[in-house]
Amino acid sequence: MNITLFTSKDELVNAKAGGSTLVASKTKTKDADFQIIVSIDACDLLENEVRVNLTLLKASVEEAAQEFGAAMGNEINRVLSQIE
C-alpha cells in the first residue's frame, strides 16, 4: 500500500545526500510542495507529519533489484540454452 505525501526541496536534497529520514506532510503546504508516493510500510505516521524511513526504502529496492536480476539471468540462460 502506498501513501501520497508532500515534502520540501530541502528534505529531498537531504535524502539525495544520503539522509536516513525524510519529513513529509499529509497535505500540500507553502514549504512542502513536492508530491511523493511511498510505501506506507516505510512511514511513521505522527500527528502533524510523516517520517519516511529512507534506509528501509533503499533496502527494499536493493532486494527487489537482486530478485529481478536473478530472474532476468535465469531467463537469459534459458533462452540461450534453446539457441545452442
Short mmCIF file of C-alpha atoms in Angstrom, two decimals:
data_model
loop_
_atom_site.label_atom_id
_atom_site.label_comp_id
_atom_site.label_asym_id
_atom_site.label_seq_id
_atom_site.Cartn_x
_atom_site.Cartn_y
_atom_site.Cartn_z
CA MET A 1 0.00 0.00 0.00
CA ASN A 2 1.29 3.45 -0.91
CA ILE A 3 0.64 6.88 0.54
CA THR A 4 0.86 10.27 -1.17
CA LEU A 5 2.81 12.88 0.79
CA PHE A 6 4.28 16.33 0.29
CA THR A 7 7.79 17.40 1.18
CA SER A 8 10.15 20.33 0.77
CA LYS A 9 13.10 20.78 -1.55
CA ASP A 10 15.44 20.79 1.46
CA GLU A 11 14.14 17.38 2.56
CA LEU A 12 14.65 15.99 -0.95
CA VAL A 13 18.20 17.36 -1.10
CA ASN A 14 18.92 15.80 2.30
CA ALA A 15 17.53 12.46 1.11
CA LYS A 16 19.61 12.59 -2.06
CA ALA A 17 22.71 13.36 0.01
CA GLY A 18 22.22 10.13 1.95
CA GLY A 19 19.93 11.12 4.80
CA SER A 20 18.14 8.29 6.58
CA THR A 21 14.82 10.05 7.23
CA LEU A 22 12.61 12.35 5.19
CA VAL A 23 10.00 14.51 6.91
CA ALA A 24 6.80 14.93 4.92
CA SER A 25 3.35 16.43 5.30
CA LYS A 26 0.00 14.78 4.68
CA THR A 27 -1.15 17.91 2.83
CA LYS A 28 0.47 20.37 0.45
CA THR A 29 1.83 23.45 2.20
CA LYS A 30 3.82 26.52 1.20
CA ASP A 31 7.11 24.74 2.02
CA ALA A 32 6.06 21.17 1.27
CA ASP A 33 5.11 21.44 -2.37
CA PHE A 34 6.82 18.35 -3.84
CA GLN A 35 4.48 15.38 -4.11
CA ILE A 36 5.94 11.93 -3.39
CA ILE A 37 4.41 8.47 -3.22
CA VAL A 38 5.97 5.96 -0.83
CA SER A 39 5.16 2.62 0.72
CA ILE A 40 3.23 3.05 3.94
CA ASP A 41 5.44 0.34 5.47
CA ALA A 42 8.35 2.81 5.47
CA CYS A 43 6.37 5.57 7.22
CA ASP A 44 5.95 6.59 10.83
CA LEU A 45 2.61 8.39 10.95
CA LEU A 46 2.76 11.14 13.54
CA GLU A 47 0.08 13.69 14.39
CA ASN A 48 1.27 16.58 12.21
CA GLU A 49 3.87 14.95 9.99
CA VAL A 50 5.06 11.73 8.46
CA ARG A 51 8.62 10.46 8.77
CA VAL A 52 9.78 8.28 5.89
CA ASN A 53 12.49 5.75 6.73
CA LEU A 54 14.75 6.03 3.68
CA THR A 55 17.05 3.26 4.89
CA LEU A 56 14.12 0.84 4.81
CA LEU A 57 13.09 2.01 1.34
CA LYS A 58 16.64 1.62 -0.01
CA ALA A 59 16.88 -1.90 1.42
CA SER A 60 13.57 -2.84 -0.21
CA VAL A 61 14.70 -1.50 -3.58
CA GLU A 62 18.03 -3.34 -3.35
CA GLU A 63 16.26 -6.61 -2.50
CA ALA A 64 13.82 -6.19 -5.39
CA ALA A 65 16.71 -5.41 -7.77
CA GLN A 66 18.54 -8.58 -6.73
CA GLU A 67 15.44 -10.70 -7.29
CA PHE A 68 14.80 -9.05 -10.66
CA GLY A 69 18.44 -9.55 -11.70
CA ALA A 70 18.33 -13.23 -10.76
CA ALA A 71 15.08 -13.75 -12.66
CA MET A 72 16.45 -11.98 -15.74
CA GLY A 73 19.66 -14.04 -15.58
CA ASN A 74 17.67 -17.26 -15.41
CA GLU A 75 15.55 -16.23 -18.38
CA ILE A 76 18.59 -15.27 -20.46
CA ASN A 77 20.20 -18.62 -19.67
CA ARG A 78 17.00 -20.43 -20.65
CA VAL A 79 16.79 -18.63 -24.00
CA LEU A 80 20.48 -19.13 -24.76
CA SER A 81 20.26 -22.84 -23.99
CA GLN A 82 17.47 -23.17 -26.56
CA ILE A 83 19.58 -21.44 -29.21
CA GLU A 84 22.57 -23.74 -28.73
#
